mmCIF file of C-alpha atoms in Angstrom:
data_model
loop_
_atom_site.group_PDB
_atom_site.id
_atom_site.type_symbol
_atom_site.label_atom_id
_atom_site.label_comp_id
_atom_site.label_asym_id
_atom_site.label_seq_id
_atom_site.Cartn_x
_atom_site.Cartn_y
_atom_site.Cartn_z
ATOM 1 C CA UNK A 23 23.112 30.471 -5.088
ATOM 2 C CA UNK A 24 23.378 31.425 -1.345
ATOM 3 C CA UNK A 25 25.067 29.459 0.700
ATOM 4 C CA UNK A 26 22.743 28.488 2.826
ATOM 5 C CA UNK A 27 21.101 26.238 0.375
ATOM 6 C CA UNK A 28 24.312 25.148 -1.202
ATOM 7 C CA UNK A 29 24.771 23.458 2.523
ATOM 8 C CA UNK A 30 21.646 22.037 2.437
ATOM 9 C CA UNK A 31 22.040 20.071 -0.822
ATOM 10 C CA UNK A 32 25.274 19.684 0.016
ATOM 11 C CA UNK A 33 23.962 17.996 3.129
ATOM 12 C CA UNK A 34 21.326 15.633 1.272
ATOM 13 C CA UNK A 35 23.874 14.798 -1.779
ATOM 14 C CA UNK A 36 26.528 13.276 0.644
ATOM 15 C CA UNK A 37 24.131 11.743 2.553
ATOM 16 C CA UNK A 38 22.757 9.684 -0.690
ATOM 17 C CA UNK A 39 26.503 9.676 -1.456
ATOM 18 C CA UNK A 40 27.640 7.745 1.916
ATOM 19 C CA UNK A 41 25.188 5.249 1.280
ATOM 20 C CA UNK A 42 26.388 5.004 -2.550
ATOM 21 C CA UNK A 43 30.227 5.070 -1.166
ATOM 22 C CA UNK A 44 30.190 1.879 1.002
ATOM 23 C CA UNK A 45 27.775 -0.387 -1.382
ATOM 24 C CA UNK A 46 30.503 -1.922 -3.872
ATOM 25 C CA UNK A 47 32.622 -3.202 -1.096
ATOM 26 C CA UNK A 48 30.217 -3.861 1.715
ATOM 27 C CA UNK A 49 30.262 -7.345 0.318
ATOM 28 C CA UNK A 50 33.762 -7.639 0.570
ATOM 29 C CA UNK A 51 33.836 -6.122 3.688
ATOM 30 C CA UNK A 52 31.343 -8.508 5.383
ATOM 31 C CA UNK A 53 32.794 -11.579 4.005
ATOM 32 C CA UNK A 54 36.306 -10.079 5.795
ATOM 33 C CA UNK A 55 34.961 -9.716 9.151
ATOM 34 C CA UNK A 56 32.495 -12.449 9.277
ATOM 35 C CA UNK A 57 35.089 -15.037 7.469
ATOM 36 C CA UNK A 58 32.012 -16.270 5.559
ATOM 37 C CA UNK A 59 30.828 -16.646 2.337
ATOM 38 C CA UNK A 60 28.800 -14.447 -0.541
ATOM 39 C CA UNK A 61 25.584 -15.676 0.519
ATOM 40 C CA UNK A 62 25.732 -15.230 3.920
ATOM 41 C CA UNK A 63 27.252 -11.939 3.066
ATOM 42 C CA UNK A 64 24.120 -11.111 1.211
ATOM 43 C CA UNK A 65 21.726 -12.196 4.094
ATOM 44 C CA UNK A 66 23.393 -9.823 6.152
ATOM 45 C CA UNK A 67 24.070 -7.406 3.958
ATOM 46 C CA UNK A 68 19.920 -7.659 3.728
ATOM 47 C CA UNK A 69 19.626 -7.067 7.121
ATOM 48 C CA UNK A 70 22.169 -4.043 7.484
ATOM 49 C CA UNK A 71 19.730 -2.538 5.333
ATOM 50 C CA UNK A 72 16.801 -3.490 6.612
ATOM 51 C CA UNK A 73 18.306 -1.805 9.861
ATOM 52 C CA UNK A 74 19.360 1.039 8.276
ATOM 53 C CA UNK A 75 15.626 1.879 6.883
ATOM 54 C CA UNK A 76 13.985 0.973 10.407
ATOM 55 C CA UNK A 77 16.162 3.791 12.393
ATOM 56 C CA UNK A 78 15.025 6.140 9.328
ATOM 57 C CA UNK A 79 11.779 4.945 10.507
ATOM 58 C CA UNK A 80 11.389 5.613 13.633
ATOM 59 C CA UNK A 81 14.098 8.528 14.503
ATOM 60 C CA UNK A 82 12.708 11.180 11.298
ATOM 61 C CA UNK A 83 9.878 12.779 13.387
ATOM 62 C CA UNK A 84 12.170 12.769 16.280
ATOM 63 C CA UNK A 85 14.879 15.014 14.514
ATOM 64 C CA UNK A 86 12.102 16.661 13.061
ATOM 65 C CA UNK A 87 10.623 17.357 15.999
ATOM 66 C CA UNK A 88 13.873 18.613 17.570
ATOM 67 C CA UNK A 89 14.771 20.922 15.168
ATOM 68 C CA UNK A 90 11.317 22.691 15.534
ATOM 69 C CA UNK A 91 12.548 23.384 19.229
ATOM 70 C CA UNK A 92 15.621 23.920 19.062
ATOM 71 C CA UNK A 93 16.647 25.032 14.960
ATOM 72 C CA UNK A 94 17.733 23.093 12.275
ATOM 73 C CA UNK A 95 21.379 24.324 12.993
ATOM 74 C CA UNK A 96 22.251 22.510 15.961
ATOM 75 C CA UNK A 97 20.544 19.013 14.503
ATOM 76 C CA UNK A 98 22.117 19.320 10.989
ATOM 77 C CA UNK A 99 25.897 20.357 12.064
ATOM 78 C CA UNK A 100 25.335 17.396 15.651
ATOM 79 C CA UNK A 101 24.344 14.699 13.213
ATOM 80 C CA UNK A 102 27.400 15.597 10.372
ATOM 81 C CA UNK A 103 29.762 15.310 13.595
ATOM 82 C CA UNK A 104 28.124 11.875 14.734
ATOM 83 C CA UNK A 105 28.106 10.813 10.840
ATOM 84 C CA UNK A 106 31.727 11.586 10.621
ATOM 85 C CA UNK A 107 32.675 9.771 13.937
ATOM 86 C CA UNK A 108 29.533 6.661 12.698
ATOM 87 C CA UNK A 109 31.692 5.905 9.380
ATOM 88 C CA UNK A 110 35.718 5.915 11.208
ATOM 89 C CA UNK A 111 33.908 3.417 13.432
ATOM 90 C CA UNK A 112 32.579 1.182 10.656
ATOM 91 C CA UNK A 113 36.444 1.904 8.490
ATOM 92 C CA UNK A 114 38.200 -0.131 11.795
ATOM 93 C CA UNK A 115 34.787 -2.250 12.419
ATOM 94 C CA UNK A 116 36.288 -5.981 13.212
ATOM 95 C CA UNK A 117 33.241 -7.735 13.591
ATOM 96 C CA UNK A 118 29.646 -7.877 12.230
ATOM 97 C CA UNK A 119 28.221 -6.119 15.585
ATOM 98 C CA UNK A 120 30.174 -3.110 15.127
ATOM 99 C CA UNK A 121 28.489 -2.763 11.245
ATOM 100 C CA UNK A 122 25.379 -3.332 12.437
ATOM 101 C CA UNK A 123 25.971 -0.565 15.295
ATOM 102 C CA UNK A 124 27.222 1.627 12.328
ATOM 103 C CA UNK A 125 24.084 1.514 10.326
ATOM 104 C CA UNK A 126 21.797 1.865 13.464
ATOM 105 C CA UNK A 127 23.785 5.254 13.944
ATOM 106 C CA UNK A 128 23.871 5.820 10.476
ATOM 107 C CA UNK A 129 20.153 5.548 9.888
ATOM 108 C CA UNK A 130 19.663 7.951 12.773
ATOM 109 C CA UNK A 131 21.631 10.012 10.820
ATOM 110 C CA UNK A 132 20.382 10.128 7.484
ATOM 111 C CA UNK A 133 16.913 10.943 9.210
ATOM 112 C CA UNK A 134 18.575 14.648 9.081
ATOM 113 C CA UNK A 135 17.201 14.957 5.454
ATOM 114 C CA UNK A 136 13.700 15.965 7.028
ATOM 115 C CA UNK A 137 15.519 19.084 8.524
ATOM 116 C CA UNK A 138 16.969 19.551 5.860
ATOM 117 C CA UNK A 139 13.590 19.614 4.006
ATOM 118 C CA UNK A 140 12.108 22.123 7.018
ATOM 119 C CA UNK A 141 14.912 24.311 6.423
ATOM 120 C CA UNK A 142 14.143 24.828 2.564
ATOM 121 C CA UNK A 143 11.155 25.119 3.516
ATOM 122 C CA UNK A 144 11.778 27.974 5.824
ATOM 123 C CA UNK A 145 13.648 29.982 3.702
ATOM 124 C CA UNK A 146 10.887 29.285 0.292
ATOM 125 C CA UNK A 147 7.968 31.442 -0.216
ATOM 126 C CA UNK A 148 4.555 29.566 -0.872
ATOM 127 C CA UNK A 149 5.070 29.714 -4.237
ATOM 128 C CA UNK A 150 8.419 28.187 -3.970
ATOM 129 C CA UNK A 151 8.513 25.416 -2.269
ATOM 130 C CA UNK A 152 7.665 22.393 -4.271
ATOM 131 C CA UNK A 153 10.739 23.703 -6.452
ATOM 132 C CA UNK A 154 13.673 24.000 -3.896
ATOM 133 C CA UNK A 155 12.220 20.489 -2.888
ATOM 134 C CA UNK A 156 12.694 19.690 -6.253
ATOM 135 C CA UNK A 157 16.696 21.185 -6.097
ATOM 136 C CA UNK A 158 16.915 18.769 -3.157
ATOM 137 C CA UNK A 159 15.621 15.519 -4.881
ATOM 138 C CA UNK A 160 18.381 16.291 -7.882
ATOM 139 C CA UNK A 161 21.036 16.868 -4.851
ATOM 140 C CA UNK A 162 20.137 13.061 -3.617
ATOM 141 C CA UNK A 163 19.656 12.277 -7.042
ATOM 142 C CA UNK A 164 23.562 13.576 -7.785
ATOM 143 C CA UNK A 165 24.610 11.753 -4.495
ATOM 144 C CA UNK A 166 22.959 8.235 -6.088
ATOM 145 C CA UNK A 167 24.833 8.632 -9.272
ATOM 146 C CA UNK A 168 28.134 9.912 -7.726
ATOM 147 C CA UNK A 169 28.649 7.472 -4.880
ATOM 148 C CA UNK A 170 28.860 3.772 -6.299
ATOM 149 C CA UNK A 171 30.834 4.845 -8.629
ATOM 150 C CA UNK A 172 33.525 7.292 -5.934
ATOM 151 C CA UNK A 173 33.105 4.052 -3.391
ATOM 152 C CA UNK A 174 33.909 1.578 -7.085
ATOM 153 C CA UNK A 175 37.116 3.790 -7.133
ATOM 154 C CA UNK A 176 38.380 3.711 -3.762
ATOM 155 C CA UNK A 177 37.589 0.065 -3.698
ATOM 156 C CA UNK A 178 40.654 -0.561 -4.995
ATOM 157 C CA UNK A 179 42.751 0.845 -1.994
ATOM 158 C CA UNK A 180 40.612 -1.093 0.051
ATOM 159 C CA UNK A 181 37.353 -2.133 1.444
ATOM 160 C CA UNK A 182 38.415 0.624 4.005
ATOM 161 C CA UNK A 183 38.897 3.298 1.749
ATOM 162 C CA UNK A 184 35.602 4.594 1.137
ATOM 163 C CA UNK A 185 34.451 4.648 4.724
ATOM 164 C CA UNK A 186 37.387 7.421 5.610
ATOM 165 C CA UNK A 187 36.278 9.131 2.754
ATOM 166 C CA UNK A 188 32.520 9.172 3.752
ATOM 167 C CA UNK A 189 33.970 10.736 6.983
ATOM 168 C CA UNK A 190 36.152 13.342 5.266
ATOM 169 C CA UNK A 191 33.234 14.467 2.981
ATOM 170 C CA UNK A 192 31.006 14.611 6.162
ATOM 171 C CA UNK A 193 33.664 16.559 8.474
ATOM 172 C CA UNK A 194 34.298 18.708 5.434
ATOM 173 C CA UNK A 195 30.818 19.659 5.431
ATOM 174 C CA UNK A 196 30.178 20.198 8.895
ATOM 175 C CA UNK A 197 32.901 22.937 8.868
ATOM 176 C CA UNK A 198 31.310 24.513 6.400
ATOM 177 C CA UNK A 199 27.680 24.617 7.578
ATOM 178 C CA UNK A 200 29.349 25.896 10.633
ATOM 179 C CA UNK A 201 30.518 28.845 9.290
ATOM 180 C CA UNK A 202 27.774 29.395 6.691
ATOM 181 C CA UNK A 203 24.450 28.052 7.886
ATOM 182 C CA UNK A 204 21.987 30.598 9.829
ATOM 183 C CA UNK A 205 18.851 29.274 12.025
ATOM 184 C CA UNK A 206 15.758 30.081 10.591
ATOM 185 C CA UNK A 207 13.689 28.735 13.803
ATOM 186 C CA UNK A 208 12.826 31.774 15.804
ATOM 187 C CA UNK A 209 10.557 32.494 18.481
ATOM 188 C CA UNK A 210 7.537 33.490 16.631
ATOM 189 C CA UNK A 211 7.443 29.149 15.009
ATOM 190 C CA UNK A 212 9.615 27.620 17.461
ATOM 191 C CA UNK A 213 7.059 25.338 19.885
ATOM 192 C CA UNK A 214 8.082 23.225 22.859
ATOM 193 C CA UNK A 215 8.941 19.501 22.342
ATOM 194 C CA UNK A 216 6.177 16.664 22.575
ATOM 195 C CA UNK A 217 7.415 12.791 22.188
ATOM 196 C CA UNK A 218 3.909 12.258 20.862
ATOM 197 C CA UNK A 219 4.615 13.914 18.124
ATOM 198 C CA UNK A 220 8.120 12.355 18.159
ATOM 199 C CA UNK A 221 7.581 9.281 17.291
ATOM 200 C CA UNK A 222 6.248 7.843 14.189
ATOM 201 C CA UNK A 223 2.687 6.584 15.226
ATOM 202 C CA UNK A 224 1.904 10.254 16.917
ATOM 203 C CA UNK A 225 2.627 12.682 14.743
ATOM 204 C CA UNK A 226 0.805 9.963 11.395
ATOM 205 C CA UNK A 227 -1.796 10.668 13.648
ATOM 206 C CA UNK A 228 -1.286 13.969 14.630
ATOM 207 C CA UNK A 229 -0.519 15.371 11.023
ATOM 208 C CA UNK A 230 -3.594 12.737 9.911
ATOM 209 C CA UNK A 231 -6.008 15.098 11.789
ATOM 210 C CA UNK A 232 -5.293 18.299 9.985
ATOM 211 C CA UNK A 233 -8.162 18.904 7.099
ATOM 212 C CA UNK A 234 -7.240 16.720 3.720
ATOM 213 C CA UNK A 235 -3.651 16.324 5.004
ATOM 214 C CA UNK A 236 -4.283 12.130 5.831
ATOM 215 C CA UNK A 237 -5.346 11.113 2.277
ATOM 216 C CA UNK A 238 -1.963 12.994 0.593
ATOM 217 C CA UNK A 239 0.364 11.405 3.315
ATOM 218 C CA UNK A 240 -1.504 7.678 2.414
ATOM 219 C CA UNK A 241 -0.912 8.791 -1.563
ATOM 220 C CA UNK A 242 2.543 9.796 -1.045
ATOM 221 C CA UNK A 243 3.046 6.417 0.896
ATOM 222 C CA UNK A 244 1.693 4.411 -1.851
ATOM 223 C CA UNK A 245 3.930 5.773 -4.173
ATOM 224 C CA UNK A 246 6.748 5.585 -2.513
ATOM 225 C CA UNK A 247 5.694 2.098 -1.886
ATOM 226 C CA UNK A 248 5.396 1.978 -5.436
ATOM 227 C CA UNK A 249 8.762 4.176 -6.242
ATOM 228 C CA UNK A 250 11.163 1.664 -4.539
ATOM 229 C CA UNK A 251 10.583 -0.957 -7.169
ATOM 230 C CA UNK A 252 14.033 0.282 -9.187
ATOM 231 C CA UNK A 253 16.146 -0.288 -6.481
ATOM 232 C CA UNK A 254 14.582 -3.346 -5.065
ATOM 233 C CA UNK A 255 14.421 -5.309 -8.666
ATOM 234 C CA UNK A 256 16.494 -3.883 -11.117
ATOM 235 C CA UNK A 257 19.442 -5.945 -11.195
ATOM 236 C CA UNK A 258 17.497 -9.091 -10.775
ATOM 237 C CA UNK A 259 15.006 -7.887 -13.788
ATOM 238 C CA UNK A 260 17.530 -6.932 -16.033
ATOM 239 C CA UNK A 261 20.018 -9.350 -15.301
ATOM 240 C CA UNK A 262 17.445 -12.163 -15.855
ATOM 241 C CA UNK A 263 15.595 -10.387 -19.112
ATOM 242 C CA UNK A 264 18.571 -9.298 -20.286
ATOM 243 C CA UNK A 265 21.477 -10.724 -19.489
ATOM 244 C CA UNK A 266 23.042 -7.702 -18.162
ATOM 245 C CA UNK A 267 26.125 -7.410 -16.195
ATOM 246 C CA UNK A 268 26.760 -5.197 -12.906
ATOM 247 C CA UNK A 269 28.440 -2.859 -14.829
ATOM 248 C CA UNK A 270 25.004 -2.194 -17.323
ATOM 249 C CA UNK A 271 23.212 -2.003 -14.290
ATOM 250 C CA UNK A 272 24.907 0.331 -12.573
ATOM 251 C CA UNK A 273 25.182 2.455 -15.869
ATOM 252 C CA UNK A 274 21.367 2.087 -16.327
ATOM 253 C CA UNK A 275 21.232 3.304 -12.716
ATOM 254 C CA UNK A 276 23.483 5.901 -13.404
ATOM 255 C CA UNK A 277 21.389 7.191 -16.334
ATOM 256 C CA UNK A 278 18.561 7.044 -14.421
ATOM 257 C CA UNK A 279 20.185 9.600 -11.499
ATOM 258 C CA UNK A 280 21.249 11.742 -13.768
ATOM 259 C CA UNK A 281 17.744 12.186 -15.741
ATOM 260 C CA UNK A 282 16.091 12.161 -11.693
ATOM 261 C CA UNK A 283 18.411 15.413 -11.371
ATOM 262 C CA UNK A 284 18.446 17.189 -14.705
ATOM 263 C CA UNK A 285 14.262 16.939 -13.993
ATOM 264 C CA UNK A 286 14.100 17.665 -10.199
ATOM 265 C CA UNK A 287 16.512 20.634 -10.611
ATOM 266 C CA UNK A 288 15.550 22.313 -13.952
ATOM 267 C CA UNK A 289 12.408 21.011 -15.630
ATOM 268 C CA UNK A 290 10.304 21.034 -12.581
ATOM 269 C CA UNK A 291 9.737 24.453 -12.646
ATOM 270 C CA UNK A 292 8.791 25.292 -16.348
ATOM 271 C CA UNK A 293 6.147 22.269 -15.478
ATOM 272 C CA UNK A 294 5.114 23.751 -12.105
ATOM 273 C CA UNK A 295 4.640 26.585 -13.528
ATOM 274 C CA UNK A 296 2.332 25.226 -16.609
ATOM 275 C CA UNK A 297 0.487 22.538 -14.689
ATOM 276 C CA UNK A 298 0.723 24.372 -11.236
ATOM 277 C CA UNK A 299 1.269 21.323 -8.396
ATOM 278 C CA UNK A 300 -1.654 19.794 -8.332
ATOM 279 C CA UNK A 301 -1.390 19.266 -12.429
ATOM 280 C CA UNK A 302 2.006 18.343 -11.983
ATOM 281 C CA UNK A 303 1.521 15.655 -9.330
ATOM 282 C CA UNK A 304 -1.712 13.868 -11.709
ATOM 283 C CA UNK A 305 0.854 14.120 -14.424
ATOM 284 C CA UNK A 306 3.794 12.319 -13.019
ATOM 285 C CA UNK A 307 1.398 9.436 -11.973
ATOM 286 C CA UNK A 308 -0.256 9.466 -15.341
ATOM 287 C CA UNK A 309 3.075 9.243 -16.689
ATOM 288 C CA UNK A 310 4.794 6.797 -13.746
ATOM 289 C CA UNK A 311 2.061 4.302 -14.772
ATOM 290 C CA UNK A 312 2.980 4.613 -18.757
ATOM 291 C CA UNK A 313 6.792 4.026 -17.818
ATOM 292 C CA UNK A 314 6.131 1.035 -15.717
ATOM 293 C CA UNK A 315 4.000 -1.346 -18.137
ATOM 294 C CA UNK A 316 6.370 -0.249 -20.523
ATOM 295 C CA UNK A 317 9.189 -1.899 -18.744
ATOM 296 C CA UNK A 318 7.881 -4.373 -17.779
ATOM 297 C CA UNK A 319 6.610 -5.256 -21.490
ATOM 298 C CA UNK A 320 9.790 -3.732 -23.258
ATOM 299 C CA UNK A 321 11.717 -7.069 -25.002
ATOM 300 C CA UNK A 322 15.029 -5.309 -25.627
ATOM 301 C CA UNK A 323 18.132 -4.478 -23.331
ATOM 302 C CA UNK A 324 19.095 -1.466 -26.264
ATOM 303 C CA UNK A 325 15.086 -0.172 -25.522
ATOM 304 C CA UNK A 326 15.458 -0.792 -21.956
ATOM 305 C CA UNK A 327 18.268 1.397 -22.182
ATOM 306 C CA UNK A 328 17.084 4.090 -24.035
ATOM 307 C CA UNK A 329 14.243 4.476 -22.131
ATOM 308 C CA UNK A 330 15.635 4.547 -18.335
ATOM 309 C CA UNK A 331 16.164 8.306 -18.519
ATOM 310 C CA UNK A 332 12.680 8.889 -19.575
ATOM 311 C CA UNK A 333 11.538 6.891 -16.715
ATOM 312 C CA UNK A 334 13.034 10.486 -14.536
ATOM 313 C CA UNK A 335 9.986 12.377 -16.119
ATOM 314 C CA UNK A 336 7.748 11.396 -13.521
ATOM 315 C CA UNK A 337 10.206 12.907 -10.929
ATOM 316 C CA UNK A 338 8.073 16.106 -10.203
ATOM 317 C CA UNK A 339 5.354 13.911 -7.830
ATOM 318 C CA UNK A 340 7.428 13.902 -4.940
ATOM 319 C CA UNK A 341 8.633 17.518 -4.581
ATOM 320 C CA UNK A 342 5.083 18.478 -5.930
ATOM 321 C CA UNK A 343 3.586 16.122 -3.402
ATOM 322 C CA UNK A 344 6.146 17.893 -0.140
ATOM 323 C CA UNK A 345 5.138 21.586 -1.959
ATOM 324 C CA UNK A 346 1.425 21.019 -1.282
ATOM 325 C CA UNK A 347 1.599 19.406 1.964
ATOM 326 C CA UNK A 348 3.987 22.103 3.482
ATOM 327 C CA UNK A 349 1.933 24.663 2.445
ATOM 328 C CA UNK A 350 -0.961 22.762 4.099
ATOM 329 C CA UNK A 351 0.557 22.893 7.967
ATOM 330 C CA UNK A 352 1.831 26.104 10.095
ATOM 331 C CA UNK A 353 5.201 27.432 10.387
ATOM 332 C CA UNK A 354 5.939 25.663 13.163
ATOM 333 C CA UNK A 355 5.200 22.280 11.747
ATOM 334 C CA UNK A 356 7.256 22.456 8.741
ATOM 335 C CA UNK A 357 10.082 20.069 10.644
ATOM 336 C CA UNK A 358 6.972 17.622 11.833
ATOM 337 C CA UNK A 359 5.830 17.080 8.380
ATOM 338 C CA UNK A 360 9.325 16.759 6.909
ATOM 339 C CA UNK A 361 10.058 13.930 9.668
ATOM 340 C CA UNK A 362 6.941 12.246 9.135
ATOM 341 C CA UNK A 363 7.682 11.969 5.089
ATOM 342 C CA UNK A 364 11.003 10.963 5.535
ATOM 343 C CA UNK A 365 9.813 8.029 7.998
ATOM 344 C CA UNK A 366 7.024 7.207 5.343
ATOM 345 C CA UNK A 367 9.617 6.844 2.627
ATOM 346 C CA UNK A 368 11.562 4.852 5.032
ATOM 347 C CA UNK A 369 8.211 2.506 5.586
ATOM 348 C CA UNK A 370 8.333 1.978 1.798
ATOM 349 C CA UNK A 371 11.577 1.043 2.441
ATOM 350 C CA UNK A 372 10.987 -1.898 4.484
ATOM 351 C CA UNK A 373 7.936 -2.974 2.764
ATOM 352 C CA UNK A 374 8.462 -2.934 -0.634
ATOM 353 C CA UNK A 375 11.128 -5.033 -1.236
ATOM 354 C CA UNK A 376 8.856 -7.633 0.295
ATOM 355 C CA UNK A 377 6.076 -7.090 -2.205
ATOM 356 C CA UNK A 378 8.216 -6.491 -5.299
ATOM 357 C CA UNK A 379 10.799 -9.326 -4.454
ATOM 358 C CA UNK A 380 7.892 -11.850 -3.647
ATOM 359 C CA UNK A 381 6.514 -10.961 -6.684
ATOM 360 C CA UNK A 382 9.420 -11.397 -9.129
ATOM 361 C CA UNK A 383 10.110 -15.236 -7.341
ATOM 362 C CA UNK A 384 6.204 -15.746 -7.883
ATOM 363 C CA UNK A 385 6.340 -15.451 -11.638
ATOM 364 C CA UNK A 386 10.400 -16.649 -12.742
ATOM 365 C CA UNK A 387 10.070 -19.799 -10.700
ATOM 366 C CA UNK A 388 10.223 -22.846 -12.658
ATOM 367 C CA UNK A 389 7.379 -23.721 -11.587
ATOM 368 C CA UNK A 390 5.513 -20.249 -12.193
ATOM 369 C CA UNK A 391 1.978 -20.660 -14.175
ATOM 370 C CA UNK A 392 3.048 -17.713 -16.139
ATOM 371 C CA UNK A 393 6.471 -16.355 -16.879
ATOM 372 C CA UNK A 394 6.432 -12.527 -16.526
ATOM 373 C CA UNK A 395 9.834 -11.064 -14.788
ATOM 374 C CA UNK A 396 7.758 -7.480 -15.347
ATOM 375 C CA UNK A 397 5.237 -8.536 -12.786
ATOM 376 C CA UNK A 398 6.682 -5.945 -9.722
ATOM 377 C CA UNK A 399 6.841 -3.420 -12.311
ATOM 378 C CA UNK A 400 2.875 -4.102 -13.351
ATOM 379 C CA UNK A 401 2.217 -4.147 -9.514
ATOM 380 C CA UNK A 402 4.377 -0.840 -9.378
ATOM 381 C CA UNK A 403 2.076 0.664 -11.921
ATOM 382 C CA UNK A 404 -1.191 -0.597 -10.073
ATOM 383 C CA UNK A 405 0.281 0.994 -7.081
ATOM 384 C CA UNK A 406 0.845 4.302 -8.800
ATOM 385 C CA UNK A 407 -3.095 4.306 -10.241
ATOM 386 C CA UNK A 408 -4.296 3.391 -6.632
ATOM 387 C CA UNK A 409 -2.389 6.492 -5.668
ATOM 388 C CA UNK A 410 -3.739 8.706 -7.883
ATOM 389 C CA UNK A 411 -6.967 7.486 -7.388
ATOM 390 C CA UNK A 412 -6.974 8.597 -4.097
ATOM 391 C CA UNK A 413 -5.379 12.081 -4.949
ATOM 392 C CA UNK A 414 -8.032 12.885 -7.491
ATOM 393 C CA UNK A 415 -11.222 11.747 -4.760
ATOM 394 C CA UNK A 416 -9.288 14.907 -2.479
ATOM 395 C CA UNK A 417 -10.349 17.233 -4.533
ATOM 396 C CA UNK A 418 -9.279 21.030 -3.994
ATOM 397 C CA UNK A 419 -6.012 20.631 -2.048
ATOM 398 C CA UNK A 420 -5.651 21.938 1.352
ATOM 399 C CA UNK A 421 -4.076 25.391 2.754
ATOM 400 C CA UNK A 422 -2.650 26.409 6.585
ATOM 401 C CA UNK A 423 -3.187 28.887 8.524
ATOM 402 C CA UNK A 424 0.168 31.041 7.371
ATOM 403 C CA UNK A 425 -0.225 30.609 3.352
ATOM 404 C CA UNK A 426 -2.334 33.224 1.019
ATOM 405 C CA UNK A 427 -4.076 32.675 -2.013
ATOM 406 C CA UNK A 428 -0.938 33.354 -3.821
ATOM 407 C CA UNK A 429 -0.358 30.989 -7.012
ATOM 408 C CA UNK A 430 1.252 27.606 -6.510
ATOM 409 C CA UNK A 431 4.005 28.379 -8.837
#
């Protein structure tokens, strides 16, 4: 593997690990700085999570546009330096306001996943883009698995230890990137900075005007809203239905993360060769509908644990959609597109938990007309079916001006 690609994958993995590293200590840390109980800490924890997602939503297009103008290398390296400093500030934070500031800065720097995706698009041939986006998804999955595990172990050394570890990881990767990362933006694809293109509303409107891309962005958003059912509901659903302990919840999420890494890092290539990008998206949607229905009706915790890694099989959807959309725009718009996709995912992270937790509450409340704890998964399945209907209505997937009629995979 080329060293720049390794740096990109490590950057995405460290972003995911950095979030997961601090999750195990956040309840204790918030209680420590607030002097409040667990309920109040949970409330502040939700606020911090929303702030983080909101910053990603707002700043992903800006970082993507900046990378189209000034290059991927400076955006990625500067963000790692700022991220390192941010974790150090959070490590010594003595008030909730410093933690809020830390999540604001952390959300902005985490928006560089759009730049990492744009870099991968720059160095990939058209037929390789979906598979290479799958590598990024696999790296994120591994970070998702490793982060909470390492964070839980480091928590034994105090609530601040995971923050110092996250800072060290960001610093080490920044040094590595300084020596190996080559710039991919040249005068051929560089374009002027436009503030209209550097905000979510402006970039949605601009990209939505491209033939066929608007419906694809809608499909991506609907699917992301459905997918967020896992982090939103999984712990509550398994506790309500099967009395799972936090340890069992962590194990199941670890299995899911590993399975996603296997699918997006390895299985996606033969699937793309067999089905093509469009076929992979269709297969993934049908598979996800089946998975959500099964999760909603399964009656045994053992069978749910067996089903958990299989739930990752539809994970080809995101990289396949990214590959299709990356081909639909010019080489000088890759950062803008990836920034938009990161913003869409962040917006889904803001919207979906409200929908899914409301559905869970409505059907598990003592006064519920029907007791149906799996209702959020049925809702997610319905959303995936809607996304599939929109995708099928598009017809032939669009291609940009710089893409030839070479095979998709």
